[in-house]
Amino acid sequence: MTSETAASVVELKQDGDVLLVTINNPPVNALGAAVRQGLAAAMEQADASAEVKAVLIVGQGKAFIAGADIREFGKPPVAPFLPDVCNRIEACSKPVVAVIHGAALGGGLEIAMAAHYRLALPAAKLGLPEVSLGLIPGAGGTQRAPRLMGVKAAAELMLSGKPLSAKAAQAAGLVDKLEEGTDPVAAGMAYIRELLAQDAPVRATSADQSQLADKAAAHAELEALRADTVKKSRGLFSPLKIIDCVQAAVDLPFAEGLKFERVQFLACIDSPQRQGLIHAFFAEKETAKIPEAKAAAPRHFAKIAIIGGGTMGAGITVSALDAGLVVTMIERDAESIARGQANVEKVYNGLIAKGRMTEDAKVAVMARYTPSTSYDDIADVDLVIEAVFEDLEVKKAVFKELDRVCKSGAVLATNTSYLDIDAIAAVTSRPQDVIGLHFFSPANIMKLLEIVVPSKVAADVVTTAFELAKKMKKVPVRAGVCDGFIGNRILATYKQAADYLMEDGASPYEIDEAVRGFGFAMGPFQVTDLAGGDIGWATRKRRAATRNPKARYVEIADRICENGWFGQKTQRGFYLYPQGARVGQHDPEVLAIVDAERAKKGVTARQFTAEEIMRRYMAAMVNEGAKVVEEGIALRPLDVDVTFISGYGFPRYRGGPMKWADMQGLDKVLADIEAFAKEDALFWKPAPLLQKLVAEGKNFDSLNK
Ligand code: 3HC
Ligand code: NAI
């Protein structure tokens, strides 16, 4: 149990003949043990007191109740349990009214559904987001929601995890009444007066079978949802359990349905997916907690400039415009700036075509956009993001220009993928203002923003970058300067492991399939074809001079690029894309190149199972991840996890590579690396941090605290 007492987190106040129950458990009124006890005690008091005619439940602060206390999952459960508390509320002999003025999520909505009446204020958000934590609603939600909303709407609410607005919740039957205002007590008291005047009865949601009467129709709806969910939920455990539970609501009496739900809920609690998803939930909140946060308030920014209107510059522009910023885009010449603007408009035109934006809205957004070919036009901007060619000399020239024209105190950022930001900062007279903002493609969609912190940058430039991420609704991760920062550096290492696997006997298609089987959206060779093989080729050429001559180097990708096969954009790469197809076909000529390269190196191809492929792929990822943490490039292992989940398609339900390693046991991962090192000691050099943690019997998570 927490240190709070039931009385301190659930305040009871007699207001005339109404028992006012206020949940006051900051920050979001999560249903920890003390809150559960307090709510149960409130119902006892209401039943026992002759003066109490009705009960009003409200939340203090911005939320009604954000759900179960997520931090309790995985720890020994403490009574009273939430389903029992909900039943106790429903069993109260006096009418219980819940007033929802903010978030009523998960267990919070389950409490409200157990109440006899529900009133919502305009800022209410009602949802059952358990699925995003690898769970199902576990306090009667799967049984009460179908009774209030009908089978299909309830199942969809739980499967999507997305909350409904107050209005939508009323239309769906989830709330009885909407009221203007922000004060739940005043609105609730007025509603109770109305109910008491009408002699409104105690009304148990569990007893209402009206929405479940047509069993045949309900079964048909559920079968359709099941088929759709099997297709969409790709390896996730809890979505099908949601459907099973709704099915139980249709087929079984309430009490039996509740028991069924409990069994499924506990199975979800025990699943590794729950661990992975809850780790991801908290990790994404932690990455914004950085050493600079307390030291320096962000600088003001409203006007920004984007240099370069190519793939990234245009995507970043859209992201900035969507965040309400005023943007000037700079390009090299009239033709390039016209193309840059067209790239931006293409995104909005796509939204208009899909009915997700109006022409008027586009005009309003584009009014904040100015195209230009003159640096003199950005003298007064607060922040600049450079996204020109990935070439150090070109970038240096741009930063010299920025140094010349930009006002003092402007933040100067580069979107470089790999280059040395300290070297870029050094060409300016103000290295304290220079930072890396590494967006991912497509920049208006991908959530990750690596904020790369060079040695001389000022603390308030770092906090400004985090503020920008917040405005753009990105997931920020603080990274140090090195070749590739957190993400691309680790990617380069596991891509190398994939190349070794390919030369040793696995085909690129087998590798991609194994990686998809693990839960990634795409395998590494599909990613190469999507991004353009020429990009990696250029990087390999750039690194050739500094490559350790003793290191193993696989030339297969170079042979493919030498043919001009750069992937989707050239209709062939590792795969064939006839007529611009998005899904690639296996290419016998690529396999012939692979065979020829093996023969040249005297390699006899051997078989790899999908499991063997993934052991090497993941061991390489985790080992480099450990090095990145040890060198301080990533602040904590969780920063590596968030980078991969938000930017590299790592399956969220596995929690990220470092969490995955913890769940395997670090000793096992290290043993694999040591075994592989017998084949290639240079590449498979264990990270000293990994060795140290194993020696001390600790895991990566011990470094997250
Ligand atoms: N349990 C414990 N802590 C929680 C929590 C919860 N349910 N919800 C939020 N918090 C914590 C956050 O970790 C954060 O802590 P920090 O300040 O130490 O980082 C703090 O509360 C504030 O949260 P946010 O920064 O996310 O605040 P926002 O205002 O941006 O968002 C929110 C508020 C919409 C409520 C959002 O926090 C949220 O979506 N929370 C999770 C809701 C959820 O998934 N509920 C279902 C829980 S599972 C369940 O109920 C099972 C039941 O069916 C049995
Ligand atoms: P791109 O080739 O699509 O666009 C670059 C643009 O910069 C072109 O429109 C070019 O005309 C313009 N440009 C070149 N020199 C200029 C100058 N001196 N002044 C003004 N404009 C100039 O390239 P892309 O893909 O947009 O990449 C840009 C940067 O973003 C690179 O540093 C790249 O490494 C980085 N990046 C790329 C990602 C990707 O997936 N494409 C992902 C993350 C970062």
PDB file of C-alpha atoms in Angstrom, residues 582-683:
ATOM      1  CA  ARG A 582       5.335  -0.959 -53.116  1.00  0.00           C
ATOM      2  CA  VAL A 583       5.745  -4.605 -52.115  1.00  0.00           C
ATOM      3  CA  GLY A 584       8.958  -6.085 -53.432  1.00  0.00           C
ATOM      4  CA  GLN A 585       9.438  -9.418 -55.156  1.00  0.00           C
ATOM      5  CA  HIS A 586      12.399 -11.724 -54.597  1.00  0.00           C
ATOM      6  CA  ASP A 587      15.088 -11.223 -57.221  1.00  0.00           C
ATOM      7  CA  PRO A 588      17.104 -14.252 -58.435  1.00  0.00           C
ATOM      8  CA  GLU A 589      19.776 -11.897 -59.787  1.00  0.00           C
ATOM      9  CA  VAL A 590      20.330 -10.499 -56.285  1.00  0.00           C
ATOM     10  CA  LEU A 591      20.678 -14.039 -54.954  1.00  0.00           C
ATOM     11  CA  ALA A 592      23.232 -14.710 -57.704  1.00  0.00           C
ATOM     12  CA  ILE A 593      25.237 -11.653 -56.581  1.00  0.00           C
ATOM     13  CA  VAL A 594      25.089 -12.915 -52.994  1.00  0.00           C
ATOM     14  CA  ASP A 595      26.342 -16.354 -54.127  1.00  0.00           C
ATOM     15  CA  ALA A 596      29.121 -14.814 -56.185  1.00  0.00           C
ATOM     16  CA  GLU A 597      30.305 -12.704 -53.222  1.00  0.00           C
ATOM     17  CA  ARG A 598      30.255 -15.736 -50.941  1.00  0.00           C
ATOM     18  CA  ALA A 599      32.308 -17.677 -53.489  1.00  0.00           C
ATOM     19  CA  LYS A 600      34.792 -14.817 -53.798  1.00  0.00           C
ATOM     20  CA  LYS A 601      35.315 -14.839 -50.028  1.00  0.00           C
ATOM     21  CA  GLY A 602      35.430 -18.664 -49.867  1.00  0.00           C
ATOM     22  CA  VAL A 603      32.336 -18.789 -47.635  1.00  0.00           C
ATOM     23  CA  THR A 604      30.311 -22.004 -47.635  1.00  0.00           C
ATOM     24  CA  ALA A 605      26.701 -20.966 -47.062  1.00  0.00           C
ATOM     25  CA  ARG A 606      25.068 -22.404 -43.971  1.00  0.00           C
ATOM     26  CA  GLN A 607      21.470 -22.496 -42.799  1.00  0.00           C
ATOM     27  CA  PHE A 608      20.112 -20.108 -40.186  1.00  0.00           C
ATOM     28  CA  THR A 609      16.754 -20.496 -38.485  1.00  0.00           C
ATOM     29  CA  ALA A 610      14.684 -17.356 -37.861  1.00  0.00           C
ATOM     30  CA  GLU A 611      15.572 -17.698 -34.181  1.00  0.00           C
ATOM     31  CA  GLU A 612      19.322 -17.803 -34.913  1.00  0.00           C
ATOM     32  CA  ILE A 613      18.986 -14.783 -37.173  1.00  0.00           C
ATOM     33  CA  MET A 614      17.221 -12.794 -34.456  1.00  0.00           C
ATOM     34  CA  ARG A 615      19.695 -13.794 -31.755  1.00  0.00           C
ATOM     35  CA  ARG A 616      22.513 -12.236 -33.749  1.00  0.00           C
ATOM     36  CA  TYR A 617      20.501  -9.251 -34.918  1.00  0.00           C
ATOM     37  CA  MET A 618      19.345  -8.419 -31.387  1.00  0.00           C
ATOM     38  CA  ALA A 619      22.696  -9.177 -29.746  1.00  0.00           C
ATOM     39  CA  ALA A 620      24.353  -6.661 -32.079  1.00  0.00           C
ATOM     40  CA  MET A 621      21.663  -4.064 -31.325  1.00  0.00           C
ATOM     41  CA  VAL A 622      21.851  -4.529 -27.555  1.00  0.00           C
ATOM     42  CA  ASN A 623      25.646  -4.599 -27.428  1.00  0.00           C
ATOM     43  CA  GLU A 624      25.936  -1.319 -29.342  1.00  0.00           C
ATOM     44  CA  GLY A 625      23.087   0.082 -27.222  1.00  0.00           C
ATOM     45  CA  ALA A 626      25.122  -0.692 -24.100  1.00  0.00           C
ATOM     46  CA  LYS A 627      28.144   1.099 -25.592  1.00  0.00           C
ATOM     47  CA  VAL A 628      26.002   4.114 -26.438  1.00  0.00           C
ATOM     48  CA  VAL A 629      24.772   4.286 -22.826  1.00  0.00           C
ATOM     49  CA  GLU A 630      28.231   3.732 -21.385  1.00  0.00           C
ATOM     50  CA  GLU A 631      29.701   6.567 -23.471  1.00  0.00           C
ATOM     51  CA  GLY A 632      26.904   8.897 -22.360  1.00  0.00           C
ATOM     52  CA  ILE A 633      25.574   9.254 -25.923  1.00  0.00           C
ATOM     53  CA  ALA A 634      22.233   8.126 -24.474  1.00  0.00           C
ATOM     54  CA  LEU A 635      21.383   9.277 -20.963  1.00  0.00           C
ATOM     55  CA  ARG A 636      19.841   5.951 -19.926  1.00  0.00           C
ATOM     56  CA  PRO A 637      18.919   2.594 -21.482  1.00  0.00           C
ATOM     57  CA  LEU A 638      15.308   3.782 -21.700  1.00  0.00           C
ATOM     58  CA  ASP A 639      16.411   6.534 -24.134  1.00  0.00           C
ATOM     59  CA  VAL A 640      17.673   3.817 -26.470  1.00  0.00           C
ATOM     60  CA  ASP A 641      14.359   1.985 -26.095  1.00  0.00           C
ATOM     61  CA  VAL A 642      12.305   5.058 -26.951  1.00  0.00           C
ATOM     62  CA  THR A 643      14.558   5.876 -29.928  1.00  0.00           C
ATOM     63  CA  PHE A 644      13.924   2.460 -31.432  1.00  0.00           C
ATOM     64  CA  ILE A 645      10.202   2.310 -30.687  1.00  0.00           C
ATOM     65  CA  SER A 646       9.477   5.815 -32.008  1.00  0.00           C
ATOM     66  CA  GLY A 647      11.938   6.022 -34.874  1.00  0.00           C
ATOM     67  CA  TYR A 648      12.912   2.556 -36.107  1.00  0.00           C
ATOM     68  CA  GLY A 649       9.743   0.451 -36.061  1.00  0.00           C
ATOM     69  CA  PHE A 650      10.839  -1.636 -33.081  1.00  0.00           C
ATOM     70  CA  PRO A 651       7.769  -3.506 -31.768  1.00  0.00           C
ATOM     71  CA  ARG A 652       6.430  -1.417 -28.915  1.00  0.00           C
ATOM     72  CA  TYR A 653       5.105  -4.477 -27.107  1.00  0.00           C
ATOM     73  CA  ARG A 654       8.682  -5.667 -26.615  1.00  0.00           C
ATOM     74  CA  GLY A 655       9.530  -2.423 -24.817  1.00  0.00           C
ATOM     75  CA  GLY A 656      12.634  -1.548 -26.868  1.00  0.00           C
ATOM     76  CA  PRO A 657      15.960  -3.390 -27.297  1.00  0.00           C
ATOM     77  CA  MET A 658      17.284  -2.768 -23.781  1.00  0.00           C
ATOM     78  CA  LYS A 659      14.030  -3.842 -22.116  1.00  0.00           C
ATOM     79  CA  TRP A 660      13.998  -6.871 -24.414  1.00  0.00           C
ATOM     80  CA  ALA A 661      17.517  -7.730 -23.235  1.00  0.00           C
ATOM     81  CA  ASP A 662      16.486  -7.376 -19.589  1.00  0.00           C
ATOM     82  CA  MET A 663      13.587  -9.716 -20.204  1.00  0.00           C
ATOM     83  CA  GLN A 664      15.838 -12.313 -21.858  1.00  0.00           C
ATOM     84  CA  GLY A 665      18.381 -12.035 -19.033  1.00  0.00           C
ATOM     85  CA  LEU A 666      21.553 -10.060 -19.713  1.00  0.00           C
ATOM     86  CA  ASP A 667      23.666 -13.119 -18.946  1.00  0.00           C
ATOM     87  CA  LYS A 668      22.081 -14.934 -21.901  1.00  0.00           C
ATOM     88  CA  VAL A 669      22.649 -11.998 -24.255  1.00  0.00           C
ATOM     89  CA  LEU A 670      26.288 -11.719 -23.132  1.00  0.00           C
ATOM     90  CA  ALA A 671      26.791 -15.474 -23.544  1.00  0.00           C
ATOM     91  CA  ASP A 672      25.572 -15.178 -27.149  1.00  0.00           C
ATOM     92  CA  ILE A 673      27.925 -12.289 -27.867  1.00  0.00           C
ATOM     93  CA  GLU A 674      30.848 -14.232 -26.381  1.00  0.00           C
ATOM     94  CA  ALA A 675      29.954 -17.269 -28.476  1.00  0.00           C
ATOM     95  CA  PHE A 676      29.748 -15.163 -31.676  1.00  0.00           C
ATOM     96  CA  ALA A 677      33.053 -13.524 -30.753  1.00  0.00           C
ATOM     97  CA  LYS A 678      34.756 -16.868 -31.397  1.00  0.00           C
ATOM     98  CA  GLU A 679      33.969 -16.288 -35.104  1.00  0.00           C
ATOM     99  CA  ASP A 680      34.780 -12.554 -35.200  1.00  0.00           C
ATOM    100  CA  ALA A 681      36.249 -11.063 -32.042  1.00  0.00           C
ATOM    101  CA  LEU A 682      36.531  -7.598 -33.531  1.00  0.00           C
ATOM    102  CA  PHE A 683      32.861  -7.124 -34.356  1.00  0.00           C
TER     103      PHE A 683
END
